[in-house]
């Protein structure tokens, strides 16, 4: 039997060396794990670094397009009342003070005004900030002088910001540069939010330790210990959720941001990113917009106590909202001022003076932007013909329009006053009235004002653009102009007698006059002035429906129109804006000028992207339009719109046309002076009958607007090829100015009657018709 062999000690030691211990295996596993985690962490840091740099160096914010009204130009000799200028300055949020010693301030006296303008970077040139003295006399601006006594030939105030086109996030901001910030703003932020901002590398260990102690004591996340850099990372890249994962991610990103960018760049980004309140559905980001929202002034004009309030609100914009919680906001503001004083950033006098100030917050809770939603709607539609929605809402485009805030304000006031009088006169029968109005400059085609509904701040249905309503007698100038083009004259006799037109479906169209009477044979110009339906329908059928439709299209109607006889009396529908285009061509002597809403578009840096220059095209011979203009002025002097001269001065030449749709459902007036054209519509959305006609409703609103506007009179230059001849109205033949019943009418040269009436000049009785002698140059 053999003996078992036991392993030698040397063998045992060899096997022990070859077999790894548990500790060794663990250490090796730990090393591999660490290596993997290091690679993952490095890759994560590379990814975070790319994310931090790409957004910070690229387009940091979705900046909405800003839409501006026209700037007010001031020059010696200008016809402008001091009250008008004062109102304009108020809409621009100028401060009326005893001494205008900084931009945005005004000194006001009985015949003088010292304005310290803000300046503005216009597309064509930079308008500098100016301290200027304006002198007035007799409703005119006599002189403009700079602070050193030099005469200034022309200055422009900055345009009003009337709205924006916002991104889907509905965030809004006005970007500012750090050097544009008012004194003490940056220091107040650093003092209140992060005193060690200029010393740390994005993270404050002391702050984190302090926050950890508070959180452990409370048993939940109540304090973050964040630096300004961390707050920017949270707002810019992450969420506001108070979670450990978000906090851990915030730390390396903050250090990476500090690694690549200097402190001032980070602070400037913070100034534009921080959340400071809510205006309805729109969030207020950045101090630039917050300054406008709370104080109605540019951030550069903020005073120390206002800076302190905004800096204090960073901790909790809702909690310290100065409108809802004024006492709480006051305590917070004063605490910020105390901290600035204790840190030696402001003097005792500055501290005491700032503490004595009220909060100074403006009452309105909404930004002035969006005050004219109907006009802004038109601007957006025009822009979308050339630009993508994304570009409009994110690229910070600047859109300069032709909106005149003063004209818009007067139009709104006239509409409100006019409807108020109608409701007082007609009581319940005038309830639930709706309205729209379009105002243009007939010399340029620019849309100066637009009202889309009786509630002119309502952002919904825009009746000026989208309400298609039968236009009634507003179609008649096109009918008569088509007739003049075919050889008719203003003296051509027309039969105002009943007529019947058989329709293809077997029905019979039988138009009637408004007074349900016939008026026999009348001259063409009287038929238009008195808006007779029967004579107009006969004329239109003789001229031809296709020719009338062609004329409407040439004048500016772009909609497809059906060749029905009822078209001749305005049964087909157009919008107020389309009618403004039609009457614009008439007022502009037959030159069609596409209605212009936008003047220029620039990018955020001021580079011009689009220009919308003044354009025109001759659509109707000016000599023919000259005859029509005479007849439309006769409408106002002797026809259906003659009530205008019970309000307007007799020397204000105007022309226009009343319109009432079938069954009296729509009240219209379209008319023009020398530098203003306005179309007014009154009606109800349910299309129910009105208690008044075009002359009893819309004309009264139009007249009230022109009274407030005080436009230039309409003066038409007589074209070559037009002569004025005295005509006997009853006979339609040549007459003499001394004859009773005679009047002077314009004719195309050679088309006036050759036969002359004998009126017995030995005993003349003259009829005075002097109004037309001044209507042309």
PDB file of N, CA and C in Angstrom, residues 131-213:
ATOM      1  N   UNK A 131     -30.799 117.383 -27.206  1.00  0.00           N
ATOM      2  CA  UNK A 131     -31.440 118.285 -26.261  1.00  0.00           C
ATOM      3  C   UNK A 131     -31.831 119.534 -27.054  1.00  0.00           C
ATOM      4  N   UNK A 132     -33.126 119.694 -27.352  1.00  0.00           N
ATOM      5  CA  UNK A 132     -33.538 120.732 -28.307  1.00  0.00           C
ATOM      6  C   UNK A 132     -34.705 121.543 -27.763  1.00  0.00           C
ATOM      7  N   UNK A 133     -34.755 122.788 -28.190  1.00  0.00           N
ATOM      8  CA  UNK A 133     -35.808 123.717 -27.786  1.00  0.00           C
ATOM      9  C   UNK A 133     -36.726 123.978 -28.972  1.00  0.00           C
ATOM     10  N   UNK A 134     -38.027 123.724 -28.798  1.00  0.00           N
ATOM     11  CA  UNK A 134     -39.024 123.927 -29.842  1.00  0.00           C
ATOM     12  C   UNK A 134     -39.894 125.127 -29.475  1.00  0.00           C
ATOM     13  N   UNK A 135     -40.090 126.016 -30.445  1.00  0.00           N
ATOM     14  CA  UNK A 135     -40.938 127.191 -30.235  1.00  0.00           C
ATOM     15  C   UNK A 135     -42.147 127.105 -31.157  1.00  0.00           C
ATOM     16  N   UNK A 136     -43.343 127.447 -30.631  1.00  0.00           N
ATOM     17  CA  UNK A 136     -44.596 127.340 -31.368  1.00  0.00           C
ATOM     18  C   UNK A 136     -45.297 128.687 -31.440  1.00  0.00           C
ATOM     19  N   UNK A 137     -46.081 128.843 -32.524  1.00  0.00           N
ATOM     20  CA  UNK A 137     -46.903 130.037 -32.663  1.00  0.00           C
ATOM     21  C   UNK A 137     -48.008 129.767 -33.667  1.00  0.00           C
ATOM     22  N   UNK A 138     -49.248 130.052 -33.273  1.00  0.00           N
ATOM     23  CA  UNK A 138     -50.373 129.915 -34.186  1.00  0.00           C
ATOM     24  C   UNK A 138     -50.564 128.520 -34.748  1.00  0.00           C
ATOM     25  N   UNK A 139     -50.371 127.502 -33.938  1.00  0.00           N
ATOM     26  CA  UNK A 139     -50.566 126.138 -34.397  1.00  0.00           C
ATOM     27  C   UNK A 139     -49.460 125.619 -35.288  1.00  0.00           C
ATOM     28  N   UNK A 140     -48.335 126.310 -35.315  1.00  0.00           N
ATOM     29  CA  UNK A 140     -47.194 125.872 -36.134  1.00  0.00           C
ATOM     30  C   UNK A 140     -45.926 125.825 -35.305  1.00  0.00           C
ATOM     31  N   UNK A 141     -45.037 124.951 -35.725  1.00  0.00           N
ATOM     32  CA  UNK A 141     -43.717 124.858 -35.114  1.00  0.00           C
ATOM     33  C   UNK A 141     -42.830 125.905 -35.771  1.00  0.00           C
ATOM     34  N   UNK A 142     -42.439 126.909 -35.011  1.00  0.00           N
ATOM     35  CA  UNK A 142     -41.685 128.022 -35.569  1.00  0.00           C
ATOM     36  C   UNK A 142     -40.202 127.708 -35.737  1.00  0.00           C
ATOM     37  N   UNK A 143     -39.603 127.086 -34.738  1.00  0.00           N
ATOM     38  CA  UNK A 143     -38.163 126.842 -34.810  1.00  0.00           C
ATOM     39  C   UNK A 143     -37.779 125.666 -33.931  1.00  0.00           C
ATOM     40  N   UNK A 144     -36.634 125.035 -34.286  1.00  0.00           N
ATOM     41  CA  UNK A 144     -36.031 123.973 -33.485  1.00  0.00           C
ATOM     42  C   UNK A 144     -34.563 124.340 -33.311  1.00  0.00           C
ATOM     43  N   UNK A 145     -34.119 124.436 -32.064  1.00  0.00           N
ATOM     44  CA  UNK A 145     -32.727 124.791 -31.809  1.00  0.00           C
ATOM     45  C   UNK A 145     -32.088 123.785 -30.876  1.00  0.00           C
ATOM     46  N   UNK A 146     -30.838 123.461 -31.180  1.00  0.00           N
ATOM     47  CA  UNK A 146     -30.084 122.536 -30.349  1.00  0.00           C
ATOM     48  C   UNK A 146     -29.653 123.225 -29.062  1.00  0.00           C
ATOM     49  N   UNK A 147     -29.035 122.474 -28.153  1.00  0.00           N
ATOM     50  CA  UNK A 147     -28.630 123.030 -26.865  1.00  0.00           C
ATOM     51  C   UNK A 147     -27.576 124.115 -27.006  1.00  0.00           C
ATOM     52  N   UNK A 148     -26.836 124.086 -28.130  1.00  0.00           N
ATOM     53  CA  UNK A 148     -25.827 125.130 -28.343  1.00  0.00           C
ATOM     54  C   UNK A 148     -26.340 126.273 -29.215  1.00  0.00           C
ATOM     55  N   UNK A 149     -27.667 126.318 -29.474  1.00  0.00           N
ATOM     56  CA  UNK A 149     -28.266 127.432 -30.190  1.00  0.00           C
ATOM     57  C   UNK A 149     -28.343 127.290 -31.689  1.00  0.00           C
ATOM     58  N   UNK A 150     -27.873 126.183 -32.243  1.00  0.00           N
ATOM     59  CA  UNK A 150     -27.928 125.983 -33.698  1.00  0.00           C
ATOM     60  C   UNK A 150     -29.353 125.631 -34.118  1.00  0.00           C
ATOM     61  N   UNK A 151     -29.754 126.135 -35.301  1.00  0.00           N
ATOM     62  CA  UNK A 151     -31.071 125.792 -35.847  1.00  0.00           C
ATOM     63  C   UNK A 151     -31.012 124.399 -36.466  1.00  0.00           C
ATOM     64  N   UNK A 152     -32.022 123.597 -36.189  1.00  0.00           N
ATOM     65  CA  UNK A 152     -32.096 122.245 -36.726  1.00  0.00           C
ATOM     66  C   UNK A 152     -33.201 122.199 -37.773  1.00  0.00           C
ATOM     67  N   UNK A 153     -32.897 121.780 -39.015  1.00  0.00           N
ATOM     68  CA  UNK A 153     -33.913 121.783 -40.078  1.00  0.00           C
ATOM     69  C   UNK A 153     -34.901 120.627 -39.969  1.00  0.00           C
ATOM     70  N   UNK A 154     -34.482 119.503 -39.379  1.00  0.00           N
ATOM     71  CA  UNK A 154     -35.361 118.334 -39.303  1.00  0.00           C
ATOM     72  C   UNK A 154     -34.847 117.397 -38.217  1.00  0.00           C
ATOM     73  N   UNK A 155     -35.755 116.942 -37.369  1.00  0.00           N
ATOM     74  CA  UNK A 155     -35.422 115.921 -36.378  1.00  0.00           C
ATOM     75  C   UNK A 155     -36.527 114.871 -36.381  1.00  0.00           C
ATOM     76  N   UNK A 156     -36.147 113.674 -35.960  1.00  0.00           N
ATOM     77  CA  UNK A 156     -37.116 112.586 -35.869  1.00  0.00           C
ATOM     78  C   UNK A 156     -37.127 112.022 -34.451  1.00  0.00           C
ATOM     79  N   UNK A 157     -38.323 111.915 -33.896  1.00  0.00           N
ATOM     80  CA  UNK A 157     -38.453 111.201 -32.635  1.00  0.00           C
ATOM     81  C   UNK A 157     -38.441 109.707 -32.913  1.00  0.00           C
ATOM     82  N   UNK A 158     -38.113 108.928 -31.915  1.00  0.00           N
ATOM     83  CA  UNK A 158     -38.094 107.476 -32.110  1.00  0.00           C
ATOM     84  C   UNK A 158     -39.506 106.959 -32.375  1.00  0.00           C
ATOM     85  N   UNK A 159     -39.658 105.927 -33.194  1.00  0.00           N
ATOM     86  CA  UNK A 159     -40.993 105.401 -33.490  1.00  0.00           C
ATOM     87  C   UNK A 159     -41.538 104.590 -32.318  1.00  0.00           C
ATOM     88  N   UNK A 160     -42.843 104.590 -32.192  1.00  0.00           N
ATOM     89  CA  UNK A 160     -43.493 103.791 -31.156  1.00  0.00           C
ATOM     90  C   UNK A 160     -43.419 102.310 -31.520  1.00  0.00           C
ATOM     91  N   UNK A 161     -43.094 101.482 -30.538  1.00  0.00           N
ATOM     92  CA  UNK A 161     -43.121 100.031 -30.718  1.00  0.00           C
ATOM     93  C   UNK A 161     -44.553  99.574 -30.522  1.00  0.00           C
ATOM     94  N   UNK A 162     -45.188  99.106 -31.591  1.00  0.00           N
ATOM     95  CA  UNK A 162     -46.621  98.803 -31.525  1.00  0.00           C
ATOM     96  C   UNK A 162     -46.918  97.326 -31.354  1.00  0.00           C
ATOM     97  N   UNK A 163     -45.916  96.469 -31.461  1.00  0.00           N
ATOM     98  CA  UNK A 163     -46.195  95.055 -31.293  1.00  0.00           C
ATOM     99  C   UNK A 163     -45.026  94.196 -31.692  1.00  0.00           C
ATOM    100  N   UNK A 164     -45.235  92.899 -31.592  1.00  0.00           N
ATOM    101  CA  UNK A 164     -44.204  91.944 -31.960  1.00  0.00           C
ATOM    102  C   UNK A 164     -44.825  90.672 -32.488  1.00  0.00           C
ATOM    103  N   UNK A 165     -43.975  89.829 -33.062  1.00  0.00           N
ATOM    104  CA  UNK A 165     -44.404  88.523 -33.553  1.00  0.00           C
ATOM    105  C   UNK A 165     -43.616  87.502 -32.757  1.00  0.00           C
ATOM    106  N   UNK A 166     -44.290  86.786 -31.861  1.00  0.00           N
ATOM    107  CA  UNK A 166     -43.625  86.055 -30.803  1.00  0.00           C
ATOM    108  C   UNK A 166     -43.421  84.581 -31.128  1.00  0.00           C
ATOM    109  N   UNK A 167     -42.382  83.959 -30.526  1.00  0.00           N
ATOM    110  CA  UNK A 167     -42.154  82.523 -30.725  1.00  0.00           C
ATOM    111  C   UNK A 167     -43.219  81.702 -30.009  1.00  0.00           C
ATOM    112  N   UNK A 168     -43.203  80.400 -30.253  1.00  0.00           N
ATOM    113  CA  UNK A 168     -44.215  79.525 -29.659  1.00  0.00           C
ATOM    114  C   UNK A 168     -44.140  79.525 -28.142  1.00  0.00           C
ATOM    115  N   UNK A 169     -42.941  79.725 -27.610  1.00  0.00           N
ATOM    116  CA  UNK A 169     -42.788  79.781 -26.161  1.00  0.00           C
ATOM    117  C   UNK A 169     -43.459  81.009 -25.556  1.00  0.00           C
ATOM    118  N   UNK A 170     -43.805  81.955 -26.398  1.00  0.00           N
ATOM    119  CA  UNK A 170     -44.432  83.223 -25.982  1.00  0.00           C
ATOM    120  C   UNK A 170     -43.532  84.050 -25.078  1.00  0.00           C
ATOM    121  N   UNK A 171     -42.229  83.789 -25.131  1.00  0.00           N
ATOM    122  CA  UNK A 171     -41.287  84.608 -24.390  1.00  0.00           C
ATOM    123  C   UNK A 171     -41.021  85.900 -25.152  1.00  0.00           C
ATOM    124  N   UNK A 172     -40.734  86.939 -24.388  1.00  0.00           N
ATOM    125  CA  UNK A 172     -40.447  88.229 -24.997  1.00  0.00           C
ATOM    126  C   UNK A 172     -39.261  88.840 -24.270  1.00  0.00           C
ATOM    127  N   UNK A 173     -38.458  89.572 -24.998  1.00  0.00           N
ATOM    128  CA  UNK A 173     -37.323  90.251 -24.371  1.00  0.00           C
ATOM    129  C   UNK A 173     -36.815  91.358 -25.278  1.00  0.00           C
ATOM    130  N   UNK A 174     -36.259  92.377 -24.678  1.00  0.00           N
ATOM    131  CA  UNK A 174     -35.537  93.428 -25.383  1.00  0.00           C
ATOM    132  C   UNK A 174     -34.066  93.290 -25.006  1.00  0.00           C
ATOM    133  N   UNK A 175     -33.242  92.862 -25.939  1.00  0.00           N
ATOM    134  CA  UNK A 175     -31.842  92.604 -25.625  1.00  0.00           C
ATOM    135  C   UNK A 175     -31.102  93.903 -25.361  1.00  0.00           C
ATOM    136  N   UNK A 176     -30.254  93.888 -24.338  1.00  0.00           N
ATOM    137  CA  UNK A 176     -29.427  95.039 -24.018  1.00  0.00           C
ATOM    138  C   UNK A 176     -27.982  94.571 -23.877  1.00  0.00           C
ATOM    139  N   UNK A 177     -27.055  95.490 -24.056  1.00  0.00           N
ATOM    140  CA  UNK A 177     -25.649  95.217 -23.830  1.00  0.00           C
ATOM    141  C   UNK A 177     -25.272  95.709 -22.440  1.00  0.00           C
ATOM    142  N   UNK A 178     -24.234  95.121 -21.877  1.00  0.00           N
ATOM    143  CA  UNK A 178     -23.848  95.465 -20.517  1.00  0.00           C
ATOM    144  C   UNK A 178     -23.521  96.942 -20.397  1.00  0.00           C
ATOM    145  N   UNK A 179     -22.880  97.506 -21.439  1.00  0.00           N
ATOM    146  CA  UNK A 179     -22.520  98.920 -21.358  1.00  0.00           C
ATOM    147  C   UNK A 179     -23.747  99.831 -21.471  1.00  0.00           C
ATOM    148  N   UNK A 180     -24.891  99.290 -21.929  1.00  0.00           N
ATOM    149  CA  UNK A 180     -26.124 100.073 -22.007  1.00  0.00           C
ATOM    150  C   UNK A 180     -26.905 100.061 -20.700  1.00  0.00           C
ATOM    151  N   UNK A 181     -26.542  99.175 -19.799  1.00  0.00           N
ATOM    152  CA  UNK A 181     -27.269  99.062 -18.536  1.00  0.00           C
ATOM    153  C   UNK A 181     -27.079 100.325 -17.710  1.00  0.00           C
ATOM    154  N   UNK A 182     -28.084 100.717 -16.933  1.00  0.00           N
ATOM    155  CA  UNK A 182     -27.961 101.929 -16.113  1.00  0.00           C
ATOM    156  C   UNK A 182     -26.944 101.716 -14.994  1.00  0.00           C
ATOM    157  N   UNK A 183     -26.471 102.814 -14.424  1.00  0.00           N
ATOM    158  CA  UNK A 183     -25.534 102.688 -13.309  1.00  0.00           C
ATOM    159  C   UNK A 183     -26.132 101.849 -12.177  1.00  0.00           C
ATOM    160  N   UNK A 184     -25.298 101.047 -11.566  1.00  0.00           N
ATOM    161  CA  UNK A 184     -25.631 100.241 -10.387  1.00  0.00           C
ATOM    162  C   UNK A 184     -26.421  98.969 -10.694  1.00  0.00           C
ATOM    163  N   UNK A 185     -26.905  98.755 -11.920  1.00  0.00           N
ATOM    164  CA  UNK A 185     -27.687  97.544 -12.168  1.00  0.00           C
ATOM    165  C   UNK A 185     -26.828  96.297 -12.012  1.00  0.00           C
ATOM    166  N   UNK A 186     -25.700  96.264 -12.690  1.00  0.00           N
ATOM    167  CA  UNK A 186     -24.835  95.090 -12.584  1.00  0.00           C
ATOM    168  C   UNK A 186     -24.356  94.900 -11.153  1.00  0.00           C
ATOM    169  N   UNK A 187     -23.985  95.991 -10.491  1.00  0.00           N
ATOM    170  CA  UNK A 187     -23.495  95.888  -9.126  1.00  0.00           C
ATOM    171  C   UNK A 187     -24.587  95.423  -8.174  1.00  0.00           C
ATOM    172  N   UNK A 188     -25.822  95.893  -8.386  1.00  0.00           N
ATOM    173  CA  UNK A 188     -26.936  95.475  -7.540  1.00  0.00           C
ATOM    174  C   UNK A 188     -27.185  93.976  -7.689  1.00  0.00           C
ATOM    175  N   UNK A 189     -27.120  93.476  -8.906  1.00  0.00           N
ATOM    176  CA  UNK A 189     -27.306  92.044  -9.125  1.00  0.00           C
ATOM    177  C   UNK A 189     -26.245  91.226  -8.409  1.00  0.00           C
ATOM    178  N   UNK A 190     -24.992  91.634  -8.588  1.00  0.00           N
ATOM    179  CA  UNK A 190     -23.893  90.909  -7.961  1.00  0.00           C
ATOM    180  C   UNK A 190     -24.003  90.976  -6.439  1.00  0.00           C
ATOM    181  N   UNK A 191     -24.332  92.140  -5.908  1.00  0.00           N
ATOM    182  CA  UNK A 191     -24.432  92.316  -4.467  1.00  0.00           C
ATOM    183  C   UNK A 191     -25.530  91.463  -3.863  1.00  0.00           C
ATOM    184  N   UNK A 192     -26.660  91.394  -4.530  1.00  0.00           N
ATOM    185  CA  UNK A 192     -27.816  90.692  -3.985  1.00  0.00           C
ATOM    186  C   UNK A 192     -27.752  89.194  -4.259  1.00  0.00           C
ATOM    187  N   UNK A 193     -27.323  88.812  -5.443  1.00  0.00           N
ATOM    188  CA  UNK A 193     -27.425  87.409  -5.857  1.00  0.00           C
ATOM    189  C   UNK A 193     -26.127  86.614  -5.723  1.00  0.00           C
ATOM    190  N   UNK A 194     -24.955  87.289  -5.846  1.00  0.00           N
ATOM    191  CA  UNK A 194     -23.699  86.520  -5.895  1.00  0.00           C
ATOM    192  C   UNK A 194     -22.510  87.454  -5.670  1.00  0.00           C
ATOM    193  N   UNK A 195     -22.208  87.726  -4.399  1.00  0.00           N
ATOM    194  CA  UNK A 195     -21.158  88.696  -4.093  1.00  0.00           C
ATOM    195  C   UNK A 195     -19.782  88.234  -4.551  1.00  0.00           C
ATOM    196  N   UNK A 196     -19.587  86.928  -4.620  1.00  0.00           N
ATOM    197  CA  UNK A 196     -18.277  86.394  -5.025  1.00  0.00           C
ATOM    198  C   UNK A 196     -18.216  86.125  -6.526  1.00  0.00           C
ATOM    199  N   UNK A 197     -19.125  86.753  -7.289  1.00  0.00           N
ATOM    200  CA  UNK A 197     -19.222  86.443  -8.715  1.00  0.00           C
ATOM    201  C   UNK A 197     -17.892  86.614  -9.439  1.00  0.00           C
ATOM    202  N   UNK A 198     -17.174  87.678  -9.156  1.00  0.00           N
ATOM    203  CA  UNK A 198     -15.931  87.948  -9.877  1.00  0.00           C
ATOM    204  C   UNK A 198     -14.741  87.164  -9.313  1.00  0.00           C
ATOM    205  N   UNK A 199     -14.964  86.305  -8.297  1.00  0.00           N
ATOM    206  CA  UNK A 199     -13.877  85.559  -7.680  1.00  0.00           C
ATOM    207  C   UNK A 199     -13.964  84.050  -7.903  1.00  0.00           C
ATOM    208  N   UNK A 200     -15.158  83.504  -8.085  1.00  0.00           N
ATOM    209  CA  UNK A 200     -15.284  82.040  -8.208  1.00  0.00           C
ATOM    210  C   UNK A 200     -15.186  81.600  -9.669  1.00  0.00           C
ATOM    211  N   UNK A 201     -15.175  80.288  -9.857  1.00  0.00           N
ATOM    212  CA  UNK A 201     -15.094  79.676 -11.188  1.00  0.00           C
ATOM    213  C   UNK A 201     -16.431  79.052 -11.603  1.00  0.00           C
ATOM    214  N   UNK A 202     -17.470  79.706 -11.246  1.00  0.00           N
ATOM    215  CA  UNK A 202     -18.794  79.221 -11.639  1.00  0.00           C
ATOM    216  C   UNK A 202     -19.533  78.541 -10.514  1.00  0.00           C
ATOM    217  N   UNK A 203     -18.806  78.060  -9.506  1.00  0.00           N
ATOM    218  CA  UNK A 203     -19.413  77.343  -8.386  1.00  0.00           C
ATOM    219  C   UNK A 203     -18.847  77.907  -7.097  1.00  0.00           C
ATOM    220  N   UNK A 204     -19.695  78.075  -6.099  1.00  0.00           N
ATOM    221  CA  UNK A 204     -19.269  78.592  -4.801  1.00  0.00           C
ATOM    222  C   UNK A 204     -19.367  77.483  -3.760  1.00  0.00           C
ATOM    223  N   UNK A 205     -18.240  76.901  -3.335  1.00  0.00           N
ATOM    224  CA  UNK A 205     -18.289  75.839  -2.317  1.00  0.00           C
ATOM    225  C   UNK A 205     -18.974  76.291  -1.030  1.00  0.00           C
ATOM    226  N   UNK A 206     -18.709  77.531  -0.592  1.00  0.00           N
ATOM    227  CA  UNK A 206     -19.350  78.024   0.616  1.00  0.00           C
ATOM    228  C   UNK A 206     -20.868  78.059   0.450  1.00  0.00           C
ATOM    229  N   UNK A 207     -21.291  78.523  -0.707  1.00  0.00           N
ATOM    230  CA  UNK A 207     -22.731  78.589  -0.954  1.00  0.00           C
ATOM    231  C   UNK A 207     -23.364  77.213  -0.992  1.00  0.00           C
ATOM    232  N   UNK A 208     -22.681  76.259  -1.593  1.00  0.00           N
ATOM    233  CA  UNK A 208     -23.214  74.898  -1.665  1.00  0.00           C
ATOM    234  C   UNK A 208     -23.291  74.290  -0.275  1.00  0.00           C
ATOM    235  N   UNK A 209     -22.238  74.501   0.551  1.00  0.00           N
ATOM    236  CA  UNK A 209     -22.234  73.964   1.912  1.00  0.00           C
ATOM    237  C   UNK A 209     -23.371  74.561   2.736  1.00  0.00           C
ATOM    238  N   UNK A 210     -23.552  75.847   2.599  1.00  0.00           N
ATOM    239  CA  UNK A 210     -24.630  76.508   3.337  1.00  0.00           C
ATOM    240  C   UNK A 210     -25.995  75.980   2.893  1.00  0.00           C
ATOM    241  N   UNK A 211     -26.183  75.802   1.585  1.00  0.00           N
ATOM    242  CA  UNK A 211     -27.460  75.294   1.078  1.00  0.00           C
ATOM    243  C   UNK A 211     -27.705  73.861   1.521  1.00  0.00           C
ATOM    244  N   UNK A 212     -26.625  73.035   1.528  1.00  0.00           N
ATOM    245  CA  UNK A 212     -26.773  71.632   1.965  1.00  0.00           C
ATOM    246  C   UNK A 212     -27.236  71.575   3.417  1.00  0.00           C
ATOM    247  N   UNK A 213     -26.642  72.423   4.256  1.00  0.00           N
ATOM    248  CA  UNK A 213     -27.042  72.433   5.664  1.00  0.00           C
ATOM    249  C   UNK A 213     -28.519  72.811   5.813  1.00  0.00           C
TER     250      UNK A 213
END
